[in-house]
């Protein structure tokens, strides 16, 4: 009997030891997954910070007269507002396109910072990779990122003229400067500032696991590995989901690997020793703990939580997009699928006046009302914020979607009764897009088209619906083109200020003016503000545009006052976006 009890105790102890090791491995995996996500997000922020730093440096260089020397460039980098963001940019160079004797454009290294000895200042750089990066800045709104097998050769040619000593891909940032007119060739602006990100330096700033071991991360660009915290042969298997984002011409991927995970098994060894004395208690505890860990893991990783909105219980953006892709792929030949994109008109007012708790209650109410009118074959989801999307399938014509849109608007007319017994009225604007027959469409394109139609409904006064047509896409593309050209116009000095005189009716004298901005386009001529101010307000460019007008008006008022000996006042319009911008007071 004693032998049986001992053997049974040993068996139960071994079972408890194995179970605890499994729990420890599971807990370590969850902690490591969270740490990978945290550090991957931090690394993404540092990379984007380097890009933003290059953009801000380019703007400051664009505002300065002429191109800087190497010494001036180094001083500019150290004094710029983006100095901290540029800490990970190891080398910076300014390249200028200079016409040669044959009216072609040669690329000349104007200045460089962080370059090795022998930097070819003032020399023509004949490197195809540099030509490609220079040409890519012609239509760039912000930093163009280059990561290829020629990137290292590009910077080696710039700073020393020697071939690269490593086959590792380099990340080169190219940002056009706006302090010179465009050329007649395909290269674009006359000067470009280039920078090379030192990803090793970025990694050196990253946090480590508590015991000092580095988290295993690898950064890839367009599928090609760039740099990793460990030797690539030591990374092991991929662990968790990668952090993926697109910037410029690169799709970045930050993937975690199993090699960095450390599992502390000290508890299981203690349990093994204690289990010999307390086999039964240890066995019951191990089974209960393991089941509890499995239950928690299933709840955290459940597909429902991944694809549904926790506030309304409806599909979220991910789940809705996947469902819509499936409906498009498996639709019948004569079936029409409609996407109805709803945006609430008054939720911001409710959030600002009563708090976000009341706004959440309104969103739950809207979700319930929309669910009540949804047919079994249709799907509905909360796309984000105050946006809802309903996908209607099985339609025979596009006209079948109009009654559904009216029912959606009608359902919103029922007031929402909040927990404090107050009632709130909401309304919405709906945009509708379709795919039918053999048409090619994706979930992304249908949602984009419905979103465009929704904005037209808002412009029409709200509480109505609009159907997408090709004219909407043309308008969106036109606004995008205006946005692109306006960025260049601000940098290139194409914006001019006209002054509307204001006459004193008693004295007949003109002693004040109103500043009015105009766009002197080099091809299209004078563009009135009605064609570009709304685009500037939406994109945030209104802040830079307003600062330009303010500075020009102050300068002109000072000149007039000095010339006339009288105090001349100039009124300058300030946009709402400027009023909430923290830099307005410093600008004033």
Coordinates of C-alpha atoms in Angstrom, one line a residue:
X1 CA 0.0 0.0 0.0
X2 CA 2.8 2.4 0.8
X3 CA 4.4 1.7 -2.5
X4 CA 1.1 2.4 -4.2
X5 CA 0.6 5.7 -2.4
X6 CA 4.2 6.8 -3.2
X7 CA 3.8 5.9 -6.8
X8 CA 0.4 7.6 -7.0
X9 CA 1.9 10.7 -5.3
X10 CA 4.8 10.7 -7.8
X11 CA 2.4 10.4 -10.7
X12 CA 0.2 13.2 -9.5
X13 CA 3.3 15.4 -8.8
X14 CA 4.6 14.8 -12.3
X15 CA 1.2 15.6 -13.7
X16 CA 1.1 18.9 -11.7
X17 CA 4.6 19.7 -12.9
X18 CA 3.7 19.2 -16.6
X19 CA 0.5 21.2 -16.2
X20 CA 2.2 24.2 -14.5
X21 CA 4.8 24.3 -17.2
X22 CA 2.1 24.5 -19.8
X23 CA 0.4 27.4 -17.8
X24 CA 3.8 29.2 -17.5
X25 CA 4.4 28.8 -21.2
X26 CA 1.0 30.2 -21.9
X27 CA 1.3 33.2 -19.6
X28 CA 4.8 33.9 -20.9
X29 CA 3.4 33.8 -24.5
X30 CA 0.6 36.3 -23.7
X31 CA 3.1 38.7 -21.9
X32 CA 5.6 38.3 -24.7
X33 CA 2.9 38.9 -27.4
X34 CA 1.9 42.2 -25.6
X35 CA 5.5 43.2 -25.3
X36 CA 6.1 42.6 -29.0
X37 CA 3.1 44.7 -29.9
X38 CA 4.2 47.5 -27.6
X39 CA 7.7 47.6 -28.9
X40 CA 6.6 47.1 -32.5
X41 CA 4.3 50.1 -32.1
X42 CA 7.1 52.1 -30.5
X43 CA 9.5 51.2 -33.3
X44 CA 6.8 52.2 -35.8
X45 CA 6.5 55.6 -34.1
X46 CA 10.3 56.1 -34.2
X47 CA 10.4 55.3 -37.9
X48 CA 7.5 57.6 -38.6
X49 CA 9.2 60.2 -36.4
X50 CA 12.3 60.1 -38.6
X51 CA 10.1 60.6 -41.7
X52 CA 8.3 63.6 -40.0
X53 CA 11.6 65.0 -38.9
X54 CA 12.9 64.9 -42.5
X55 CA 9.7 66.6 -43.6
X56 CA 10.1 69.4 -41.1
X57 CA 13.8 69.8 -41.9
X58 CA 12.8 70.1 -45.6
X59 CA 10.2 72.7 -44.8
X60 CA 12.8 74.8 -42.9
X61 CA 15.4 74.4 -45.7
X62 CA 12.7 75.5 -48.2
X63 CA 12.0 78.7 -46.2
X64 CA 15.7 79.6 -46.1
X65 CA 17.3 81.5 -49.0
X66 CA 19.5 79.3 -51.1
X67 CA 21.0 76.0 -50.4
X68 CA 23.0 75.5 -47.2
X69 CA 26.7 74.6 -47.0
X70 CA 27.7 71.4 -45.1
X71 CA 28.4 73.5 -42.0
X72 CA 25.1 75.4 -42.3
X73 CA 23.3 72.1 -42.9
X74 CA 24.8 70.7 -39.7
X75 CA 23.8 73.8 -37.7
X76 CA 20.3 73.6 -39.2
X77 CA 19.9 69.9 -38.2
X78 CA 21.1 70.6 -34.7
X79 CA 18.8 73.7 -34.3
X80 CA 15.7 72.5 -36.0
X81 CA 12.5 71.7 -34.1
X82 CA 12.9 68.1 -35.5
X83 CA 16.4 67.6 -34.0
X84 CA 15.2 64.9 -31.7
X85 CA 13.3 63.1 -34.4
X86 CA 16.4 63.2 -36.7
X87 CA 18.6 61.4 -34.1
X88 CA 18.0 58.2 -36.0
X89 CA 19.0 59.7 -39.3
X90 CA 22.7 59.0 -39.5
X91 CA 23.6 60.9 -42.7
X92 CA 21.9 63.8 -44.4
X93 CA 22.8 65.3 -47.8
X94 CA 21.4 68.0 -50.1
X95 CA 21.5 67.2 -53.8
X96 CA 20.8 69.9 -56.5
X97 CA 19.8 69.4 -60.1
X98 CA 22.0 71.7 -62.2
X99 CA 21.7 72.2 -66.0
X100 CA 24.9 71.1 -67.9
X101 CA 26.2 72.4 -71.2
X102 CA 23.8 70.1 -73.1
X103 CA 20.7 71.5 -71.3
X104 CA 20.5 68.2 -69.3
X105 CA 20.2 68.2 -65.5
X106 CA 23.2 66.9 -63.5
X107 CA 22.8 65.9 -59.9
X108 CA 25.3 67.7 -57.7
X109 CA 26.1 67.0 -54.0
X110 CA 25.5 70.5 -52.4
X111 CA 26.2 69.6 -48.8
X112 CA 26.3 66.7 -46.4
X113 CA 26.2 66.0 -42.7
X114 CA 27.5 62.8 -41.0
X115 CA 29.4 61.8 -44.2
X116 CA 32.7 60.0 -44.1
X117 CA 35.9 61.8 -45.3
X118 CA 36.1 62.4 -49.0
X119 CA 32.4 63.5 -49.4
X120 CA 32.1 64.7 -53.0
X121 CA 30.8 68.2 -52.3
X122 CA 30.2 70.1 -55.5
X123 CA 30.7 67.0 -57.7
X124 CA 28.3 65.5 -60.2
X125 CA 26.9 62.2 -58.8
X126 CA 26.3 59.7 -61.7
X127 CA 24.2 57.0 -59.9
X128 CA 21.1 55.5 -61.5
X129 CA 19.6 54.8 -58.1
X130 CA 19.9 58.5 -57.1
X131 CA 18.2 59.5 -60.4
X132 CA 15.3 57.2 -59.5
X133 CA 15.0 58.6 -56.0
X134 CA 15.2 62.2 -57.3
X135 CA 12.6 61.6 -59.9
X136 CA 10.3 60.0 -57.4
X137 CA 10.0 63.3 -55.5
X138 CA 8.2 65.0 -58.4
X139 CA 4.7 64.1 -57.2
X140 CA 5.5 63.4 -53.6
X141 CA 3.4 65.1 -50.9
X142 CA 5.9 64.1 -48.2
X143 CA 9.1 62.0 -47.7
X144 CA 9.7 59.4 -50.4
X145 CA 11.2 56.3 -48.8
X146 CA 13.7 54.1 -50.8
X147 CA 14.7 50.6 -49.5
X148 CA 16.3 48.5 -52.2
X149 CA 19.6 46.8 -53.1
X150 CA 20.7 50.1 -54.7
X151 CA 20.0 52.3 -51.7
X152 CA 23.3 51.7 -50.0
X153 CA 25.1 52.4 -53.3
X154 CA 23.3 55.7 -53.6
X155 CA 24.5 57.1 -50.3
X156 CA 28.0 55.6 -50.7
X157 CA 28.2 57.5 -54.0
X158 CA 27.0 60.7 -52.3
X159 CA 29.3 60.8 -49.3
X160 CA 32.5 59.0 -50.3
X161 CA 32.2 57.4 -53.8
X162 CA 33.2 54.0 -52.4
X163 CA 31.1 50.8 -52.9
X164 CA 29.1 49.7 -49.9
X165 CA 30.8 47.3 -47.5
X166 CA 27.6 45.5 -46.6
X167 CA 24.8 43.9 -48.5
X168 CA 22.1 45.0 -46.0
X169 CA 19.4 47.1 -47.5
X170 CA 19.5 50.8 -46.4
X171 CA 16.5 53.0 -45.9
X172 CA 16.9 56.3 -47.7
X173 CA 14.5 59.3 -47.3
X174 CA 14.1 61.8 -50.1
X175 CA 12.2 65.0 -49.6
X176 CA 11.8 67.7 -52.3
X177 CA 12.7 71.3 -51.3
X178 CA 10.2 74.0 -52.3
X179 CA 12.6 76.9 -52.6
X180 CA 13.2 76.6 -56.3
X181 CA 10.9 76.3 -59.4
X182 CA 10.2 73.0 -61.1
X183 CA 12.4 72.0 -64.1
X184 CA 11.2 71.0 -67.6
X185 CA 12.5 67.5 -67.2
X186 CA 11.0 64.5 -65.3
X187 CA 13.2 65.0 -62.2
X188 CA 11.0 67.5 -60.5
X189 CA 12.3 70.2 -58.1
X190 CA 15.8 71.6 -58.4
X191 CA 16.9 70.3 -55.0
X192 CA 16.2 67.4 -52.7
X193 CA 17.3 66.6 -49.1
X194 CA 18.3 62.9 -48.5
X195 CA 18.7 61.1 -45.3
X196 CA 19.6 57.5 -44.3
X197 CA 17.9 55.9 -41.3
X198 CA 20.2 54.0 -39.0
X199 CA 17.9 51.2 -37.9
X200 CA 20.6 49.8 -35.6
X201 CA 20.6 53.1 -33.7
X202 CA 16.8 52.9 -33.5
X203 CA 17.0 49.4 -32.0
X204 CA 19.6 50.5 -29.5
X205 CA 17.0 52.8 -28.0
X206 CA 14.4 50.1 -27.6
X207 CA 13.4 48.6 -24.2
X208 CA 14.4 45.1 -23.2
X209 CA 12.7 42.4 -21.3
X210 CA 13.0 42.7 -17.5
X211 CA 15.9 40.2 -17.3
X212 CA 17.9 42.2 -20.0
X213 CA 17.3 39.9 -22.9
X214 CA 16.4 41.7 -26.1
X215 CA 13.0 41.1 -27.7
X216 CA 13.3 39.4 -31.1
X217 CA 12.1 41.8 -33.7
X218 CA 12.8 42.1 -37.4
X219 CA 12.0 45.1 -39.7
X220 CA 11.2 44.4 -43.3
X221 CA 10.4 46.7 -46.2
X222 CA 8.3 45.5 -49.2
X223 CA 8.9 41.9 -48.0
X224 CA 12.7 42.3 -47.8
X225 CA 14.3 42.0 -44.3
X226 CA 16.3 45.1 -43.3
X227 CA 17.5 44.7 -39.7
X228 CA 16.7 42.5 -36.7
X229 CA 17.6 42.6 -32.9
X230 CA 19.2 39.1 -33.2
X231 CA 21.1 37.3 -35.8
X232 CA 18.6 36.1 -38.5
X233 CA 19.6 32.5 -37.9
X234 CA 18.7 32.8 -34.2
X235 CA 15.2 34.4 -34.6
X236 CA 13.3 31.1 -34.7
X237 CA 9.7 31.0 -35.7
X238 CA 7.5 34.1 -36.2
X239 CA 5.4 34.9 -33.0
X240 CA 2.2 36.9 -33.0
X241 CA 0.8 39.2 -35.7
X242 CA 3.2 41.7 -37.3
X243 CA 2.8 45.5 -37.1
X244 CA 2.2 46.5 -40.8
X245 CA 2.0 50.1 -42.1
X246 CA 2.6 51.8 -45.4
X247 CA 4.6 55.0 -45.8
X248 CA 5.7 56.5 -49.0
X249 CA 6.7 53.7 -51.4
X250 CA 7.3 51.1 -48.7
X251 CA 5.0 48.6 -47.0
X252 CA 6.8 48.2 -43.6
X253 CA 6.4 45.1 -41.5
X254 CA 7.7 44.7 -37.9
X255 CA 7.5 41.0 -37.0
X256 CA 8.2 39.4 -33.6
X257 CA 9.9 36.0 -33.2
X258 CA 9.9 33.3 -30.7
X259 CA 13.6 33.5 -29.8
X260 CA 13.1 36.5 -27.5
X261 CA 10.5 34.8 -25.3
X262 CA 11.7 33.7 -21.9
X263 CA 9.6 31.2 -19.8
X264 CA 10.3 31.1 -16.1
X265 CA 9.8 27.5 -15.0
X266 CA 10.9 28.0 -11.3
X267 CA 7.3 27.7 -10.1
X268 CA 6.8 24.3 -11.8
X269 CA 10.0 23.0 -10.1
X270 CA 8.7 24.2 -6.7
X271 CA 5.4 22.6 -7.4
X272 CA 7.1 19.3 -8.3
X273 CA 8.9 19.2 -5.0
X274 CA 5.8 20.2 -3.0
X275 CA 3.6 17.9 -5.0
X276 CA 5.3 14.9 -3.6
X277 CA 3.9 15.8 -0.2
X278 CA 0.7 17.4 -1.5
X279 CA 0.0 15.4 -4.6
X280 CA -3.8 15.5 -4.5
X281 CA -4.0 19.2 -3.7
X282 CA -1.4 20.1 -6.3
X283 CA -3.1 18.0 -8.9
X284 CA -6.6 19.6 -8.4
X285 CA -5.0 23.1 -8.4
X286 CA -3.1 22.4 -11.6
X287 CA -6.2 21.1 -13.4
X288 CA -8.3 24.1 -12.3
X289 CA -5.5 26.6 -13.1
X290 CA -4.9 25.1 -16.5
X291 CA -8.6 25.1 -17.3
X292 CA -8.9 28.7 -16.2
X293 CA -5.9 29.7 -18.3
X294 CA -7.3 28.0 -21.3
X295 CA -10.7 29.7 -20.8
X296 CA -9.1 33.1 -20.5
X297 CA -7.0 32.5 -23.6
X298 CA -10.1 31.5 -25.6
X299 CA -12.0 34.6 -24.4
X300 CA -9.0 36.9 -25.3
X301 CA -8.5 35.3 -28.7
X302 CA -12.1 34.6 -29.6
X303 CA -13.1 35.4 -33.2
X304 CA -16.3 37.2 -32.0
X305 CA -14.3 39.8 -30.1
X306 CA -11.9 40.3 -33.0
X307 CA -14.7 40.9 -35.5
X308 CA -17.4 42.7 -33.4
X309 CA -17.8 46.1 -31.9
X310 CA -18.0 45.8 -28.0
X311 CA -20.3 48.8 -27.7
X312 CA -23.1 47.9 -30.1
X313 CA -22.4 44.2 -30.7
X314 CA -22.4 44.8 -34.4
X315 CA -19.7 43.8 -36.8
X316 CA -16.6 46.1 -36.6
X317 CA -14.6 47.4 -39.5
X318 CA -12.6 44.2 -39.9
X319 CA -15.6 41.8 -39.6
X320 CA -17.7 44.0 -41.9
X321 CA -15.0 44.2 -44.6
X322 CA -14.5 40.4 -44.6
X323 CA -18.2 39.7 -44.8
X324 CA -18.6 42.2 -47.6
X325 CA -15.7 40.6 -49.6
X326 CA -17.4 37.2 -49.2
X327 CA -20.8 38.5 -50.4
X328 CA -19.1 40.1 -53.5
X329 CA -17.2 37.0 -54.3
X330 CA -20.2 34.6 -54.0
X331 CA -23.0 36.8 -55.4
X332 CA -25.3 35.5 -58.1
X333 CA -25.0 36.7 -61.8
X334 CA -28.1 38.8 -61.7
X335 CA -27.8 39.9 -58.0
X336 CA -27.3 43.5 -57.0
X337 CA -25.4 44.2 -53.8
X338 CA -25.9 47.7 -52.2
X339 CA -23.6 49.3 -49.5
X340 CA -25.4 52.0 -47.5
X341 CA -22.9 54.2 -45.5
X342 CA -24.5 56.1 -42.7
X343 CA -22.9 58.9 -40.7
X344 CA -24.7 60.5 -37.8
X345 CA -25.2 64.3 -38.0
X346 CA -25.4 65.4 -34.4
X347 CA -23.2 63.0 -32.3
X348 CA -20.4 65.5 -31.9
X349 CA -22.8 68.0 -30.3
X350 CA -24.1 65.3 -27.9
X351 CA -20.5 64.3 -26.9
X352 CA -19.5 67.9 -26.4
X353 CA -22.5 68.9 -24.4
X354 CA -23.4 65.7 -22.4
X355 CA -20.2 63.7 -22.5
X356 CA -19.0 60.6 -24.3
X357 CA -21.1 58.4 -22.1
X358 CA -24.3 59.9 -23.5
X359 CA -22.8 59.6 -27.0
X360 CA -22.1 55.8 -26.4
X361 CA -25.8 55.4 -25.3
X362 CA -26.9 57.1 -28.5
X363 CA -24.6 54.8 -30.6
X364 CA -26.1 51.7 -28.9
X365 CA -29.6 53.1 -29.6
X366 CA -28.8 53.6 -33.3
X367 CA -27.3 50.1 -33.5
X368 CA -30.5 48.6 -32.1
X369 CA -32.7 50.6 -34.4
X370 CA -30.7 49.6 -37.5
X371 CA -30.7 45.9 -36.4
X372 CA -34.5 46.0 -36.1
X373 CA -34.9 46.8 -39.8
X374 CA -32.2 44.5 -41.1
X375 CA -33.3 41.4 -43.1
X376 CA -31.8 38.0 -42.4
X377 CA -29.6 38.0 -45.6
X378 CA -28.3 41.6 -44.9
X379 CA -25.4 42.5 -42.6
X380 CA -24.8 45.6 -40.6
X381 CA -21.8 47.0 -38.7
X382 CA -20.3 49.9 -37.0
X383 CA -17.5 51.1 -39.3
X384 CA -16.0 53.4 -36.7
X385 CA -16.9 56.5 -34.6
X386 CA -20.4 57.5 -35.6
X387 CA -20.4 55.6 -38.9
X388 CA -22.6 52.6 -39.7
X389 CA -22.7 50.4 -42.8
X390 CA -25.5 48.2 -44.0
X391 CA -24.9 45.7 -46.8
X392 CA -28.1 44.7 -48.6
X393 CA -27.9 41.6 -50.9
X394 CA -30.4 39.8 -53.1
X395 CA -31.6 43.1 -54.8
X396 CA -32.8 42.9 -58.4
X397 CA -32.2 46.6 -59.2
X398 CA -30.5 49.6 -57.7
X399 CA -33.9 51.1 -57.0
X400 CA -34.6 48.4 -54.4
X401 CA -32.0 50.1 -52.1
X402 CA -33.9 53.4 -51.9
X403 CA -36.8 52.1 -49.7
X404 CA -34.1 50.6 -47.4
X405 CA -32.3 54.0 -47.1
X406 CA -35.6 55.7 -46.3
X407 CA -36.3 53.0 -43.6
X408 CA -32.9 53.7 -42.1
X409 CA -33.5 57.4 -41.9
X410 CA -37.0 56.8 -40.5
X411 CA -35.6 54.6 -37.8
X412 CA -33.4 57.4 -36.6
X413 CA -36.3 59.7 -36.0
X414 CA -37.3 57.7 -32.9
X415 CA -35.6 59.6 -30.0
X416 CA -33.0 57.8 -27.9
X417 CA -33.9 57.6 -24.2
X418 CA -30.7 57.8 -22.1
X419 CA -30.1 56.5 -18.7
X420 CA -30.8 59.9 -17.1
X421 CA -34.3 59.8 -18.7
X422 CA -33.4 62.5 -21.2
X423 CA -34.1 62.1 -24.8
X424 CA -31.9 62.9 -27.8
X425 CA -32.8 63.2 -31.4
X426 CA -30.3 62.1 -34.0
X427 CA -30.3 62.2 -37.8
X428 CA -27.9 60.9 -40.4
X429 CA -26.7 61.2 -44.0
X430 CA -26.5 58.1 -46.2
X431 CA -24.4 57.3 -49.2
X432 CA -25.2 54.3 -51.5
X433 CA -22.9 52.4 -53.8
X434 CA -23.7 49.2 -55.9
X435 CA -22.1 46.3 -57.6
X436 CA -24.2 44.1 -60.0
X437 CA -23.9 41.5 -62.6
X438 CA -20.3 40.8 -63.8
X439 CA -18.9 44.1 -62.5
X440 CA -15.6 44.0 -60.8
X441 CA -15.5 45.6 -57.3
X442 CA -13.9 45.1 -53.9
X443 CA -15.1 45.8 -50.4
X444 CA -12.7 48.7 -50.2
X445 CA -13.9 50.3 -53.4
X446 CA -17.6 50.0 -52.5
X447 CA -17.1 51.4 -49.1
X448 CA -15.0 54.3 -50.5
X449 CA -17.7 55.1 -53.1
X450 CA -20.5 55.0 -50.5
X451 CA -18.4 57.3 -48.3
X452 CA -18.1 59.8 -51.1
X453 CA -21.8 59.7 -51.7
X454 CA -22.5 60.2 -48.0
X455 CA -20.4 63.4 -48.0
X456 CA -22.5 64.7 -50.8
X457 CA -25.6 64.0 -48.8
X458 CA -24.1 66.0 -45.9
X459 CA -23.4 68.9 -48.3
X460 CA -27.1 68.7 -49.3
X461 CA -28.1 69.4 -45.7
X462 CA -28.1 66.0 -44.1
X463 CA -30.9 63.7 -43.1
X464 CA -31.1 62.4 -46.7
X465 CA -29.3 59.9 -49.0
X466 CA -27.4 60.2 -52.2
X467 CA -26.4 57.5 -54.8
X468 CA -22.8 57.3 -56.0
X469 CA -22.0 58.2 -59.6
X470 CA -18.7 58.6 -61.5
X471 CA -18.9 62.3 -61.2
X472 CA -18.3 62.0 -57.4
X473 CA -15.1 60.1 -58.1
X474 CA -13.9 62.7 -60.6
X475 CA -14.6 65.4 -58.0
X476 CA -12.7 63.5 -55.3
X477 CA -9.7 63.1 -57.7
X478 CA -9.9 66.8 -58.6
X479 CA -9.8 67.7 -54.9
X480 CA -6.9 65.4 -54.4
X481 CA -5.0 67.0 -57.2
X482 CA -5.7 70.5 -55.8
X483 CA -4.4 69.3 -52.4
X484 CA -1.2 68.1 -54.0
X485 CA -0.6 71.2 -56.0
X486 CA -1.5 73.4 -53.1
X487 CA 1.2 71.9 -51.0
X488 CA 3.7 72.9 -53.7
X489 CA 2.1 76.3 -54.1
X490 CA 2.7 77.1 -50.4
X491 CA 6.3 76.0 -50.6
X492 CA 6.9 77.6 -54.0
X493 CA 5.5 81.1 -53.2
X494 CA 2.6 80.8 -55.7
X495 CA 0.1 82.3 -53.1
X496 CA -0.3 86.0 -53.3
X497 CA -2.2 88.4 -51.1
X498 CA -4.6 91.0 -52.6
X499 CA -5.9 93.9 -50.4
X500 CA -9.5 95.1 -50.4
X501 CA -9.6 98.8 -49.4
X502 CA -12.0 100.0 -46.8
X503 CA -13.1 103.6 -47.1
X504 CA -14.1 105.9 -44.2
X505 CA -17.4 107.4 -45.4
X506 CA -16.9 110.5 -43.3
X507 CA -13.4 111.4 -44.4
X508 CA -13.2 109.6 -47.7
X509 CA -9.8 108.3 -46.8
X510 CA -8.6 104.7 -47.1
X511 CA -7.0 103.7 -43.8
X512 CA -7.6 100.0 -43.6
X513 CA -7.6 96.9 -45.8
X514 CA -8.8 93.3 -45.8
X515 CA -6.3 90.7 -46.9
X516 CA -7.6 88.2 -49.5
X517 CA -5.5 85.3 -50.6
X518 CA -5.2 84.2 -54.3
X519 CA -3.4 81.4 -56.0
X520 CA -1.2 82.4 -58.9
X521 CA -0.9 79.0 -60.6
X522 CA 2.0 78.8 -63.2
X523 CA -0.3 77.0 -65.7
X524 CA -3.9 77.7 -64.8
X525 CA -3.4 81.3 -63.9
X526 CA -5.2 83.0 -61.0
X527 CA -7.3 80.6 -59.0
X528 CA -10.0 82.1 -56.7
X529 CA -10.1 81.0 -53.1
X530 CA -13.4 79.2 -53.4
X531 CA -11.6 76.5 -55.4
X532 CA -8.9 75.7 -52.8
X533 CA -9.8 77.0 -49.3
X534 CA -12.2 74.2 -48.5
X535 CA -9.5 71.7 -49.6
X536 CA -6.9 73.4 -47.4
X537 CA -9.3 73.3 -44.4
X538 CA -9.9 69.6 -44.8
X539 CA -6.3 68.7 -45.2
X540 CA -4.9 70.9 -42.5
X541 CA -2.9 73.1 -45.0
X542 CA -5.0 76.0 -43.9
X543 CA -2.6 76.5 -40.9
X544 CA 0.4 77.0 -43.2
X545 CA -1.6 79.0 -45.7
X546 CA -3.0 81.3 -42.9
X547 CA 0.5 81.9 -41.5
X548 CA 1.7 82.9 -45.0
X549 CA -1.2 85.4 -45.4
X550 CA -0.6 86.8 -41.8
X551 CA 3.1 87.4 -42.4
X552 CA 2.6 89.0 -45.8
X553 CA -0.1 91.3 -44.4
X554 CA 2.0 92.4 -41.5
X555 CA 4.9 93.1 -43.9
X556 CA 2.6 95.1 -46.2
X557 CA 1.0 97.1 -43.4
X558 CA 4.4 98.1 -42.1
X559 CA 5.5 99.3 -45.5
X560 CA 2.4 101.3 -46.0
X561 CA 2.6 102.8 -42.5
X562 CA 6.2 103.8 -43.1
X563 CA 5.4 105.3 -46.5
X564 CA 2.4 107.3 -45.4
X565 CA 3.2 108.2 -41.9
X566 CA -0.2 107.0 -40.8
X567 CA -1.3 103.9 -38.9
X568 CA -2.6 101.4 -41.6
X569 CA -4.7 98.5 -40.4
X570 CA -5.1 95.2 -42.3
X571 CA -7.8 92.7 -41.4
X572 CA -6.7 89.0 -41.8
X573 CA -9.2 86.2 -41.8
X574 CA -8.3 83.3 -39.4
X575 CA -9.7 79.8 -39.9
X576 CA -11.2 77.7 -37.2
X577 CA -8.4 75.2 -37.6
X578 CA -5.8 78.0 -36.8
X579 CA -7.7 79.1 -33.7
X580 CA -7.2 75.6 -32.1
X581 CA -3.6 75.2 -33.4
X582 CA -1.1 75.6 -30.5
X583 CA 1.3 77.5 -32.7
X584 CA -1.0 80.5 -33.5
X585 CA 0.1 82.6 -30.5
X586 CA 3.8 82.1 -31.3
X587 CA 3.0 83.0 -34.9
X588 CA 1.2 86.2 -33.8

